[in-house]
């Protein structure tokens, strides 16, 4: 077995755009679920809004990349408004089912051949990189050390991703220590108590849904920045993986989502490299390499169950600030 | 049959049009030529194998002719490009697919013609070991072989009711579990997949079909019992909140789904008898024997279940717990044992539903249950969360809606209608059709 290769692949997943996308989606979800108590099961839909909004505005409307980003984020905000109006007055599990359904509707609309000209249907979208790469200030070449060696375009994606994460963390941290954040957390703990203080609970929840949705859409854009947009990525499983990352780190914490997303991908990449290698080395003779690759998904499901049952506050969370109220 | 009179006319006019038959080698050749780069390919990157063809009239390519390829879990629409070519990616080889040419999209006065064939615009093709097949239609002037709108509607209605009934078998269990325990059980999808997977496993052990299917249903019931005993009852003891329970069920759903993939792989497998012939009912409406048996079983089981829920002691206790669990417990009902029965019933009915769904799709796939999970939730919400009969009504509405709506909207969007209805119903009547106002919280 090539341990060096396995460890190198694992280490490089720390700086992968996918990891950053998960981190951003998890930060958005922490605003929804961790702070406001909203059971958003449509994270994949918000990410798809960001990714498709970005790619379509560049490919179909010929806009520059920053305008594409704004449109992607705006699309997610509108998606949040449409979702919030019918459901935020209802009990939490309705929101869960409606958001998961809305994310599927969005995915099926992106997937259908009816809008093939704009969405690329099953093939997805690609070839929208020119504008973003033109904005790259890094001179051509390869930089970095150890497992983190990338060319100028790969670094530019990673730097933009890191800046976005830093900005999102800062924003959530400041907001949640503000009076606005205290109202939001109050709604999570006891909606009626907050209502009796004269706050408009519906409006606060809507603001939280839009804010978290926009951050998740930023994750979708980072997901799409380096390569392509494929409708097969934005399935409900993506939502559940982001949830696993969030709950791993701690839903109601500032750094929990980032830590959780990084840990999730480090472990996932490690197992993805290790298990097939074990099969090839005849250490796991009872399974094939394909089965070994499937095994890690089973482990994700088991990990999610164990986390929620035994440590619902996550690694960084505080047991007193339980997010699973009611 | 209605089209018998058209045959002589077709014979006369057939000489006007001849289709080009090209072999697999020719297909490969075309793909090398520059023009083929623009061929209308659907899903050819998604799936490894392909069905393709070339639609021409007297050697001239026809552009924009719509075709549909279905079977083995796919239902793909495609249109020809400027060269008259089309290709569709398909998931399985050594398998049969149905190619249908939509005659409405041919030029005026042109049709698919073939001597002695009442429906020449529908072809069965077999993708062999090579993984590729090309098919072509004889196109010329002649009478179109169209199905009247009424016949199509009836066909879809019957299909929709059939689908709705099998959806109901699963949704009733989902709704009962929700009503008695408060769990929005995402792993119900895997209880649906469990049935056909076990039937397949038993079949591979040599158990004949008539034994394997009932045994699979029993195994599903045992699976429901096992999940309650191993997971849900201990969690109830710990007084874990319902939001946590929901996320636990999501984790369980992921773990089970990939466990199925671990054992049966990512492809589509068939139960025996899945390609039963279709029998004509009237006009162009056809129904296979399997469809009839499936509807019969669904109806019998649902009636038996309804009688059980209305008149048996445990059925009454189940409804009492759904209405008010603490009050039921205080009146001496053993909540734990009733919940155990609910899990057994839900598991058995979900497994049965999965087996019927495997024949309806047709095919067994590791994530087949997850494909209809949201439709089940839509049905349950539409009917009223926690009410068994609401789930039945909701399922039939959703089933009919899904099948009939594809008369107007593209087939790959047919689930969207049901999901949009789910969102809209929450705007106007969030408690559902049979639910009560207080449940919406």
XYZ file of C-alpha atoms in Angstrom:
767
model
C 0.000 0.000 0.000
C 1.154 3.490 -0.868
C 0.637 5.269 2.445
C 2.332 8.434 1.229
C -0.146 8.779 -1.638
C -3.114 8.130 0.645
C -1.969 10.704 3.198
C -1.109 13.203 0.488
C -4.560 12.904 -1.094
C -6.122 13.253 2.339
C -4.092 16.355 3.152
C -4.905 17.997 -0.167
C -8.637 17.620 0.564
C -8.232 20.272 3.288
C -7.733 22.950 0.638
C -10.096 21.466 -1.961
C -12.791 23.800 -3.372
C -15.365 21.092 -2.569
C -14.404 21.254 1.108
C -14.750 25.022 1.035
C -18.137 24.719 -0.648
C -19.289 22.337 2.089
C -17.953 24.712 4.737
C -19.901 27.640 3.274
C -23.064 25.563 2.923
C -22.649 24.414 6.514
C -22.207 28.027 7.710
C -25.441 28.929 5.920
C -27.141 25.935 7.471
C -25.838 26.913 10.911
C -27.686 30.224 10.519
C -30.839 28.313 9.566
C -30.725 25.412 11.960
C -28.100 26.182 14.585
C -29.212 29.719 15.395
C -32.779 30.123 14.118
C -33.897 26.499 14.592
C -35.163 26.239 10.994
C -35.026 22.689 9.654
C -33.747 23.415 6.173
C -33.405 20.155 4.221
C -32.980 21.977 0.903
C -29.332 23.011 1.161
C -28.653 21.363 -2.206
C -31.336 23.582 -3.759
C -29.732 26.758 -2.419
C -26.328 25.615 -3.671
C -27.821 24.803 -7.073
C -29.332 28.305 -7.234
C -25.888 29.804 -6.651
C -24.081 27.538 -9.105
C -26.651 27.740 -11.910
C -27.251 31.457 -11.346
C -23.517 32.044 -11.721
C -23.017 29.796 -14.746
C -26.172 30.811 -16.620
C -25.597 34.545 -16.250
C -22.109 34.130 -17.714
C -22.963 31.633 -20.476
C -26.414 32.821 -21.548
C -26.259 36.535 -20.764
C -22.523 37.092 -21.218
C -22.103 38.935 -17.896
C -18.754 39.258 -16.088
C -18.065 36.811 -13.262
C -18.802 39.201 -10.381
C -22.242 39.932 -11.842
C -22.787 36.178 -12.093
C -21.952 35.851 -8.399
C -24.457 38.573 -7.512
C -27.152 36.923 -9.626
C -26.437 33.514 -8.067
C -26.758 34.961 -4.567
C -29.874 36.899 -5.584
C -31.474 33.750 -6.991
C -30.916 32.020 -3.644
C -32.484 34.964 -1.801
C -35.577 34.758 -4.016
C -35.678 30.973 -3.543
C -35.620 31.543 0.238
C -38.471 34.060 0.030
C -40.610 31.697 -2.054
C -39.948 28.853 0.390
C -40.412 30.932 3.508
C -43.779 32.489 2.759
C -45.835 29.274 2.879
C -43.846 27.444 5.538
C -42.366 29.705 8.176
C -45.705 30.046 9.949
C -45.959 26.264 10.210
C -44.320 23.721 12.463
C -40.679 22.777 11.882
C -41.085 19.412 10.171
C -43.259 20.966 7.468
C -40.386 23.262 6.604
C -38.120 20.219 6.360
C -40.414 18.450 3.882
C -41.144 21.562 1.835
C -37.495 22.576 1.547
C -36.462 19.071 0.485
C -39.289 19.034 -2.074
C -38.407 22.490 -3.371
C -34.769 21.497 -3.779
C -35.885 18.452 -5.805
C -38.180 20.622 -7.939
C -35.265 22.937 -8.631
C -33.000 20.027 -9.518
C -35.593 18.442 -11.842
C -36.123 21.799 -13.572
C -32.359 22.085 -14.118
C -32.248 18.466 -15.306
C -35.153 18.435 -17.764
C -34.470 18.508 -21.484
C -37.171 21.190 -21.862
C -34.706 23.974 -20.921
C -31.671 22.319 -22.460
C -30.510 25.535 -24.189
C -30.061 27.330 -20.887
C -29.361 24.615 -18.306
C -27.593 21.990 -20.414
C -29.999 19.404 -18.869
C -28.149 16.219 -17.846
C -24.813 17.434 -19.207
C -24.829 20.487 -16.951
C -22.839 23.598 -17.779
C -19.151 24.272 -18.295
C -16.814 26.631 -20.073
C -17.689 29.727 -18.029
C -14.206 30.216 -16.585
C -12.729 32.909 -18.883
C -14.028 35.933 -16.994
C -13.059 34.590 -13.573
C -9.587 33.588 -14.733
C -9.012 36.975 -16.395
C -9.474 38.576 -12.999
C -6.688 36.425 -11.544
C -3.805 38.657 -10.295
C -1.456 35.676 -9.766
C 1.180 35.304 -12.513
C 1.093 31.932 -14.328
C 3.035 29.106 -12.721
C 2.787 26.472 -10.041
C 3.121 27.338 -6.373
C 2.923 25.592 -3.032
C 4.619 22.759 -1.177
C 3.970 19.145 -0.164
C 0.496 17.966 -1.191
C -0.675 21.551 -1.812
C 0.859 22.346 -5.183
C -1.493 24.128 -7.579
C -1.288 26.345 -10.629
C -2.354 29.996 -10.658
C -6.007 29.259 -11.553
C -6.379 26.601 -8.859
C -4.884 28.959 -6.289
C -7.179 31.796 -7.356
C -10.241 29.576 -6.792
C -8.921 28.548 -3.376
C -8.051 32.112 -2.336
C -11.489 33.397 -3.349
C -13.043 30.473 -1.460
C -11.017 31.175 1.685
C -11.825 34.897 1.582
C -15.521 34.064 1.225
C -15.371 31.666 4.191
C -13.542 34.245 6.316
C -16.109 36.876 5.419
C -19.039 34.536 6.134
C -17.596 33.478 9.501
C -16.994 37.102 10.464
C -20.492 38.105 9.369
C -22.195 35.299 11.282
C -20.054 35.945 14.375
C -20.869 39.677 14.464
C -24.542 39.140 13.661
C -25.029 36.463 16.302
C -23.518 38.639 19.019
C -25.761 41.541 17.978
C -29.301 42.200 19.262
C -30.565 40.706 15.993
C -28.737 37.460 16.758
C -30.165 37.309 20.264
C -33.687 37.564 18.869
C -32.878 34.806 16.370
C -31.567 32.513 19.120
C -34.572 33.399 21.244
C -36.865 32.234 18.437
C -35.022 28.914 18.392
C -35.515 28.441 22.132
C -39.080 29.686 22.485
C -40.915 31.320 19.643
C -43.915 32.373 21.738
C -41.758 34.108 24.331
C -40.098 36.189 21.613
C -43.468 36.963 20.075
C -44.741 38.155 23.455
C -41.864 40.657 23.523
C -43.416 42.278 20.474
C -40.954 40.942 17.899
C -42.184 39.962 14.446
C -41.088 36.321 14.539
C -42.046 35.624 10.919
C -39.935 38.502 9.656
C -36.900 37.485 11.726
C -37.159 33.878 10.556
C -37.426 35.053 6.964
C -34.317 37.213 7.352
C -32.430 34.221 8.776
C -33.646 31.979 5.945
C -32.507 34.481 3.306
C -29.133 35.117 4.972
C -28.333 31.426 5.411
C -29.577 30.661 1.907
C -27.305 33.310 0.383
C -24.279 31.927 2.263
C -25.138 28.393 1.095
C -25.442 29.732 -2.480
C -21.951 31.219 -2.128
C -20.921 27.642 -1.320
C -22.625 26.504 -4.533
C -20.671 29.107 -6.525
C -17.354 28.011 -4.985
C -18.375 24.423 -5.825
C -18.854 25.466 -9.478
C -15.863 27.808 -9.787
C -13.082 25.328 -10.618
C -14.836 22.888 -12.950
C -18.445 22.503 -14.050
C -22.069 22.544 -12.936
C -23.694 19.118 -13.005
C -27.297 18.481 -11.917
C -26.242 15.108 -10.498
C -24.354 16.919 -7.726
C -27.316 18.770 -6.241
C -29.231 15.725 -5.008
C -30.721 15.340 -1.529
C -27.673 13.321 -0.460
C -25.608 16.516 -0.766
C -27.945 18.145 1.745
C -27.528 15.239 4.154
C -23.724 15.286 3.817
C -23.673 18.995 4.623
C -25.880 18.276 7.636
C -23.440 15.603 8.778
C -20.563 18.062 8.528
C -22.483 20.741 10.396
C -23.574 18.448 13.241
C -20.041 17.056 13.476
C -18.545 20.482 14.088
C -21.378 21.920 16.136
C -24.494 23.525 14.715
C -24.732 26.556 16.996
C -21.064 27.522 16.897
C -19.089 29.983 14.789
C -16.223 27.716 13.744
C -18.129 24.428 14.030
C -19.391 24.397 10.419
C -15.898 25.013 9.007
C -14.261 22.469 11.305
C -17.027 19.949 10.585
C -16.774 20.344 6.808
C -12.973 19.979 6.857
C -13.107 16.951 9.175
C -15.859 15.390 7.081
C -13.808 15.662 3.893
C -10.533 14.618 5.515
C -12.117 11.433 6.886
C -14.140 10.843 3.717
C -11.111 11.253 1.442
C -8.961 9.146 3.752
C -11.476 6.280 3.726
C -12.014 6.703 -0.021
C -8.302 6.138 -0.566
C -7.674 3.667 2.228
C -10.508 1.161 1.760
C -9.894 0.329 -1.919
C -6.159 0.152 -1.122
C -6.885 -2.367 1.631
C -8.908 -4.426 -0.857
C -6.097 -4.309 -3.401
C -3.666 -5.412 -0.700
C -5.948 -8.395 0.054
C -6.558 -7.222 3.628
C -10.326 -7.068 3.025
C -10.715 -10.152 0.815
C -14.500 -10.381 1.166
C -15.273 -7.227 -0.783
C -14.554 -5.689 -4.172
C -12.972 -2.263 -4.676
C -16.360 -0.863 -5.676
C -17.932 -2.201 -2.501
C -15.086 -0.688 -0.495
C -15.825 2.701 -2.048
C -19.510 2.307 -1.156
C -18.651 1.401 2.411
C -17.677 4.958 3.319
C -21.147 6.220 2.421
C -22.640 3.626 4.775
C -20.274 4.898 7.452
C -21.434 8.502 6.837
C -25.012 7.429 7.560
C -23.992 5.555 10.702
C -21.875 8.507 11.840
C -24.813 10.880 11.383
C -27.040 8.639 13.527
C -24.455 8.254 16.289
C -23.693 11.986 16.313
C -27.316 13.000 16.708
C -27.966 10.413 19.409
C -24.812 10.749 21.504
C -23.366 14.187 20.820
C -26.038 16.430 19.285
C -24.084 19.578 20.161
C -21.136 18.500 18.006
C -17.403 18.803 18.712
C -17.334 22.503 19.527
C -20.869 22.839 20.848
C -22.019 23.603 24.338
C -24.491 21.159 25.846
C -26.351 24.082 27.432
C -26.992 25.601 24.045
C -28.812 22.614 22.635
C -30.036 23.186 19.138
C -32.529 20.335 19.254
C -35.116 22.090 21.354
C -38.673 20.735 21.570
C -58.637 -2.994 -34.445
C -59.201 0.552 -35.604
C -56.189 0.664 -37.844
C -56.892 -2.410 -39.935
C -58.490 -0.317 -42.717
C -55.429 1.814 -43.084
C -53.167 -1.071 -44.036
C -53.929 -1.190 -47.797
C -53.390 2.537 -48.059
C -50.074 2.139 -46.381
C -49.101 -0.634 -48.757
C -49.727 1.667 -51.726
C -47.787 4.545 -50.380
C -44.915 2.697 -48.837
C -42.890 2.938 -51.999
C -42.677 6.691 -51.539
C -40.611 6.477 -48.439
C -37.800 4.225 -47.388
C -35.846 4.441 -44.210
C -32.163 4.019 -44.007
C -30.998 1.094 -41.943
C -27.565 1.479 -40.609
C -25.512 -0.940 -38.567
C -23.412 -0.290 -35.543
C -20.311 0.178 -37.686
C -22.051 2.865 -39.676
C -23.063 4.607 -36.470
C -19.432 4.693 -35.441
C -18.532 6.112 -38.847
C -21.097 8.872 -38.534
C -19.732 9.825 -35.189
C -16.355 10.434 -36.738
C -17.795 12.816 -39.311
C -17.993 16.499 -38.460
C -21.760 16.806 -38.678
C -22.352 14.191 -36.022
C -20.792 16.422 -33.401
C -24.105 18.242 -33.320
C -26.233 15.101 -33.032
C -28.846 15.284 -30.371
C -27.469 13.045 -27.656
C -29.352 12.651 -24.412
C -27.761 10.990 -21.353
C -25.011 9.472 -23.484
C -22.509 10.684 -20.889
C -24.631 9.498 -17.987
C -25.084 5.924 -19.140
C -22.558 3.605 -20.785
C -24.775 2.107 -23.501
C -26.829 3.716 -26.238
C -29.781 3.435 -28.556
C -29.533 5.601 -31.643
C -31.030 6.118 -35.047
C -31.505 8.317 -38.046
C -34.878 9.650 -39.179
C -35.058 10.324 -42.914
C -37.708 10.726 -45.554
C -36.624 9.673 -49.051
C -33.003 10.183 -48.066
C -33.640 13.682 -46.680
C -33.061 14.104 -42.930
C -35.995 15.188 -40.794
C -35.156 17.643 -38.033
C -37.031 18.050 -34.748
C -38.806 14.680 -34.786
C -39.420 13.622 -31.211
C -38.779 10.114 -29.946
C -38.998 8.473 -26.582
C -36.917 5.603 -25.253
C -38.207 3.775 -22.190
C -37.550 0.662 -20.168
C -35.176 -0.492 -17.417
C -35.816 2.586 -15.333
C -35.386 5.220 -18.007
C -37.962 7.277 -19.854
C -36.039 9.667 -22.063
C -37.272 12.103 -24.697
C -35.048 13.067 -27.574
C -35.400 15.054 -30.788
C -33.502 14.626 -34.043
C -30.899 17.174 -35.084
C -30.391 18.816 -38.480
C -28.991 15.533 -39.828
C -32.005 13.588 -38.582
C -29.869 11.793 -36.025
C -30.588 11.020 -32.403
C -29.005 8.984 -29.618
C -30.046 8.129 -26.088
C -27.819 6.761 -23.336
C -29.260 3.710 -21.573
C -28.198 2.076 -18.304
C -28.283 -1.635 -19.194
C -27.121 -3.877 -21.984
C -28.611 -7.276 -22.830
C -31.906 -5.538 -22.176
C -34.999 -4.449 -24.082
C -36.116 -0.886 -24.636
C -39.188 0.591 -26.262
C -38.611 3.321 -28.831
C -41.638 5.424 -29.698
C -41.664 7.953 -32.508
C -44.081 10.824 -31.933
C -45.910 11.055 -35.260
C -47.291 14.494 -34.379
C -43.808 15.867 -34.925
C -43.483 14.500 -38.472
C -44.291 16.825 -41.412
C -47.906 17.065 -42.562
C -49.197 13.914 -44.271
C -46.170 11.833 -43.276
C -46.338 8.828 -40.980
C -44.488 5.725 -39.936
C -45.684 2.927 -42.211
C -45.114 -0.781 -42.096
C -47.141 -3.546 -43.612
C -49.222 -5.614 -41.238
C -48.180 -3.642 -38.173
C -50.795 -1.666 -36.310
C -48.376 0.437 -34.351
C -45.241 0.791 -36.493
C -44.179 3.923 -34.612
C -43.428 1.815 -31.518
C -40.473 -0.515 -31.672
C -38.919 -2.921 -29.240
C -35.157 -2.910 -29.493
C -32.603 -5.061 -27.734
C -29.278 -3.662 -26.656
C -26.977 -6.611 -27.087
C -23.617 -7.438 -25.502
C -22.007 -4.719 -27.622
C -23.991 -2.125 -25.675
C -25.184 -0.310 -28.815
C -28.146 -0.629 -31.089
C -29.518 1.537 -33.848
C -33.128 1.500 -34.892
C -34.962 3.118 -37.754
C -38.531 3.604 -38.851
C -40.124 3.249 -42.272
C -41.379 6.706 -42.951
C -43.627 7.725 -45.796
C -46.967 9.200 -46.702
C -49.738 7.453 -44.915
C -52.239 7.521 -42.179
C -50.882 8.351 -38.777
C -51.006 5.828 -36.072
C -52.138 8.179 -33.356
C -53.769 7.290 -30.110
C -56.811 9.418 -29.395
C -56.516 11.852 -26.522
C -59.302 10.075 -24.666
C -57.532 6.708 -24.926
C -54.308 8.266 -23.703
C -56.136 9.868 -20.802
C -57.752 6.573 -19.804
C -54.404 4.791 -20.101
C -52.740 7.369 -17.866
C -55.628 7.349 -15.401
C -55.388 3.582 -14.977
C -51.612 3.805 -14.654
C -52.020 6.640 -12.168
C -54.485 4.741 -10.000
C -52.206 1.716 -10.050
C -49.230 3.865 -9.062
C -51.334 5.700 -6.471
C -52.447 2.431 -4.853
C -48.890 1.149 -4.500
C -47.841 4.556 -3.204
C -50.668 4.317 -0.684
C -49.369 0.990 0.643
C -46.135 2.733 1.552
C -47.600 6.102 2.563
C -50.120 4.590 4.998
C -47.267 3.043 6.985
C -45.334 6.307 6.920
C -48.386 8.164 8.165
C -49.180 5.608 10.914
C -45.611 5.745 12.195
C -45.765 9.524 12.196
C -49.100 9.530 13.971
C -48.080 7.146 16.753
C -44.431 8.126 17.304
C -43.972 11.580 15.762
C -41.108 10.401 13.540
C -40.925 11.781 9.992
C -39.238 8.569 8.938
C -36.955 9.186 5.951
C -35.777 5.564 6.202
C -39.255 4.498 5.074
C -37.841 4.745 1.542
C -35.384 1.974 2.393
C -38.171 -0.145 3.910
C -39.744 0.086 0.433
C -36.501 -0.950 -1.292
C -36.010 -3.754 1.241
C -38.942 -5.832 -0.136
C -37.762 -6.307 -3.725
C -34.118 -6.659 -2.636
C -35.050 -9.551 -0.346
C -37.276 -11.075 -3.051
C -34.308 -10.898 -5.422
C -32.040 -12.466 -2.800
C -34.500 -15.302 -2.150
C -34.860 -15.804 -5.905
C -31.090 -16.156 -6.203
C -31.243 -18.871 -3.516
C -33.643 -20.791 -5.745
C -36.902 -19.973 -3.977
C -39.683 -19.862 -6.590
C -41.424 -16.553 -7.215
C -44.703 -17.524 -5.538
C -42.771 -18.216 -2.348
C -40.190 -15.452 -2.584
C -42.641 -12.561 -2.801
C -44.742 -13.409 0.305
C -41.556 -14.251 2.210
C -40.116 -10.867 1.241
C -43.229 -9.151 2.617
C -42.862 -11.105 5.863
C -39.188 -10.163 5.966
C -40.236 -6.528 5.544
C -42.548 -6.849 8.544
C -39.732 -8.411 10.560
C -37.456 -5.591 9.432
C -39.957 -3.040 10.764
C -40.086 -4.885 14.079
C -36.290 -5.086 14.239
C -35.852 -1.381 13.618
C -38.332 -0.553 16.363
C -36.701 -2.912 18.831
C -33.099 -2.025 18.041
C -33.348 1.690 17.424
C -36.613 3.530 17.881
C -37.778 2.060 21.192
C -34.442 2.748 22.958
C -34.568 6.292 21.584
C -38.124 6.718 22.895
C -36.861 5.559 26.284
C -34.160 8.223 26.151
C -36.848 10.790 25.300
C -34.968 11.950 22.221
C -36.742 14.900 20.535
C -38.634 14.503 17.262
C -36.222 16.688 15.310
C -33.346 14.476 16.448
C -35.385 11.389 15.543
C -35.941 12.789 12.063
C -32.214 13.332 11.531
C -31.460 9.868 12.948
C -33.864 8.477 10.343
C -31.974 10.399 7.647
C -28.730 8.816 8.814
C -30.380 5.400 8.842
C -31.763 6.044 5.374
C -28.298 6.892 4.017
C -26.686 3.889 5.710
C -29.324 1.429 4.463
C -29.448 2.877 0.967
C -25.709 2.473 0.480
C -25.859 -0.930 2.152
C -28.253 -2.006 -0.615
C -25.842 -0.564 -3.168
C -23.050 -2.493 -1.463
C -24.882 -5.763 -2.064
C -26.758 -5.307 -5.360
C -24.515 -2.724 -7.048
C -25.492 0.456 -8.836
C -27.355 -1.076 -11.774
C -30.961 -2.052 -12.389
C -32.018 -5.658 -11.785
C -35.264 -7.349 -12.786
C -37.626 -9.621 -10.913
C -38.936 -12.567 -12.975
C -41.954 -11.815 -15.140
C -41.308 -8.073 -15.320
C -41.804 -8.021 -19.100
C -45.289 -9.511 -19.158
C -47.278 -8.900 -22.380
C -49.851 -6.129 -22.450
C -53.482 -7.047 -23.057
C -55.824 -4.687 -24.893
C -58.760 -3.450 -22.787
C -60.483 -1.166 -25.275
C -59.331 1.163 -28.047
C -55.619 1.682 -27.595
C -55.748 1.105 -23.849
C -53.593 -1.809 -22.755
C -52.873 -3.281 -19.368
C -50.455 -6.034 -18.492
C -51.410 -9.006 -16.331
C -48.919 -7.802 -13.744
C -50.640 -4.402 -13.575
C -53.999 -6.092 -12.968
C -52.612 -8.395 -10.277
C -50.808 -5.448 -8.708
C -53.961 -3.340 -8.514
C -55.927 -6.300 -7.155
C -53.393 -6.987 -4.400
C -53.196 -3.302 -3.466
C -56.971 -2.982 -3.202
C -57.383 -6.156 -1.151
C -54.606 -5.235 1.271
C -55.818 -1.665 1.689
C -59.395 -2.829 2.398
C -58.132 -5.416 4.873
C -56.003 -2.774 6.526
C -58.921 -0.337 6.721
C -61.140 -2.975 8.372
C -58.343 -3.770 10.810
C -57.836 -0.117 11.685
C -61.569 0.544 12.123
C -62.754 -2.552 13.967
C -59.927 -4.496 15.645
C -58.818 -3.689 19.180
C -55.269 -2.854 18.144
C -56.551 -0.781 15.224
C -58.710 1.274 17.557
C -55.798 1.631 19.975
C -53.612 2.837 17.088
C -56.087 5.544 16.231
C -56.370 6.517 19.878
C -52.604 6.928 20.158
C -52.520 8.969 16.953
C -55.154 11.283 18.383
C -53.648 11.752 21.825
C -50.833 9.530 22.985
C -50.670 10.502 26.718
C -54.436 10.141 27.045
C -54.343 6.735 25.361
C -51.566 5.607 27.695
C -53.565 6.869 30.700
C -56.611 4.849 29.583
C -54.592 1.669 29.869
C -53.423 1.210 26.275
C -49.948 -0.313 26.104
C -48.407 2.278 23.782
C -45.148 0.403 23.268
C -46.801 -2.789 22.052
C -49.168 -0.912 19.742
C -46.246 1.026 18.287
C -44.486 -2.299 17.734
C -47.494 -3.561 15.748
C -47.542 -0.309 13.765
C -43.897 -0.832 12.785
C -44.617 -4.431 11.744
C -47.599 -3.374 9.607
C -45.678 -0.432 8.139
C -42.692 -2.647 7.311
C -44.790 -5.337 5.619
C -46.838 -2.894 3.572
C -43.732 -0.948 2.559
C -42.054 -4.160 1.359
C -45.160 -5.103 -0.640
C -45.315 -1.629 -2.107
C -41.667 -1.924 -3.087
C -42.250 -5.229 -4.882
C -45.176 -3.773 -6.833
C -43.132 -0.637 -7.581
C -40.309 -2.877 -8.863
C -42.753 -4.315 -11.416
C -44.255 -0.916 -12.251
C -40.964 0.951 -12.895
C -39.805 -1.749 -13.923
C -36.604 -2.841 -12.159
C -34.885 -2.978 -8.798
C -32.400 -0.288 -7.971
C -30.624 0.526 -4.719
C -32.220 3.983 -4.474
C -35.649 3.106 -5.897
C -37.375 3.856 -2.596
C -35.676 7.220 -2.259
C -37.024 8.109 -5.709
C -40.603 8.015 -4.412
C -39.961 9.103 -0.816
C -40.918 12.697 -1.547
C -44.056 11.562 -3.363
C -44.966 9.607 -0.219
C -44.393 12.701 1.904
C -46.435 14.732 -0.577
C -49.255 12.178 -0.355
C -49.148 12.086 3.444
C -49.093 15.879 3.748
C -51.833 16.264 1.163
C -54.078 13.811 2.975
C -53.226 15.089 6.441
C -50.144 14.120 8.470
C -50.798 11.181 10.758
C -54.138 10.097 9.276
C -54.159 6.701 7.533
C -57.100 7.347 5.213
C -55.744 10.773 4.367
C -52.583 9.034 3.175
C -54.688 6.775 0.933
C -56.577 9.668 -0.661
C -53.407 11.743 -0.943
C -51.557 8.850 -2.605
C -54.195 8.290 -5.257
C -54.332 12.010 -6.033
C -50.542 12.159 -6.278
C -50.378 8.968 -8.384
C -52.988 10.156 -10.880
C -51.477 13.634 -10.971
C -48.002 12.287 -11.742
C -49.195 10.037 -14.569
C -51.824 12.308 -16.136
C -49.742 15.485 -15.952
C -47.208 13.928 -18.321
C -49.824 14.318 -21.079
C -49.026 18.031 -21.015
C -45.625 18.450 -19.428
C -42.361 16.682 -20.374
C -42.079 13.196 -18.883
C -38.906 14.099 -16.983
C -40.859 16.765 -15.094
C -43.771 14.560 -14.052
C -42.741 14.422 -10.376
C -42.508 18.210 -10.261
C -46.287 18.606 -10.435
C -46.805 16.525 -7.294
C -44.100 18.372 -5.389
C -45.489 21.769 -6.389
C -48.915 20.621 -5.199
C -47.284 19.714 -1.875
C -45.967 23.262 -1.503
C -49.197 24.895 -2.656
C -51.413 22.817 -0.345
C -49.399 24.086 2.604
C -50.315 27.635 1.582
C -54.052 27.069 1.610
C -54.803 24.027 3.748
C -51.709 23.094 5.739
C -53.511 20.426 7.737
C -54.243 18.488 4.533
C -57.534 17.077 3.316
C -58.445 14.962 6.352
C -56.158 16.529 8.949
C -57.295 18.716 11.781
C -56.381 22.325 12.333
C -54.600 21.786 15.674
C -51.943 19.595 14.122
C -50.235 22.356 12.202
C -48.596 23.787 15.336
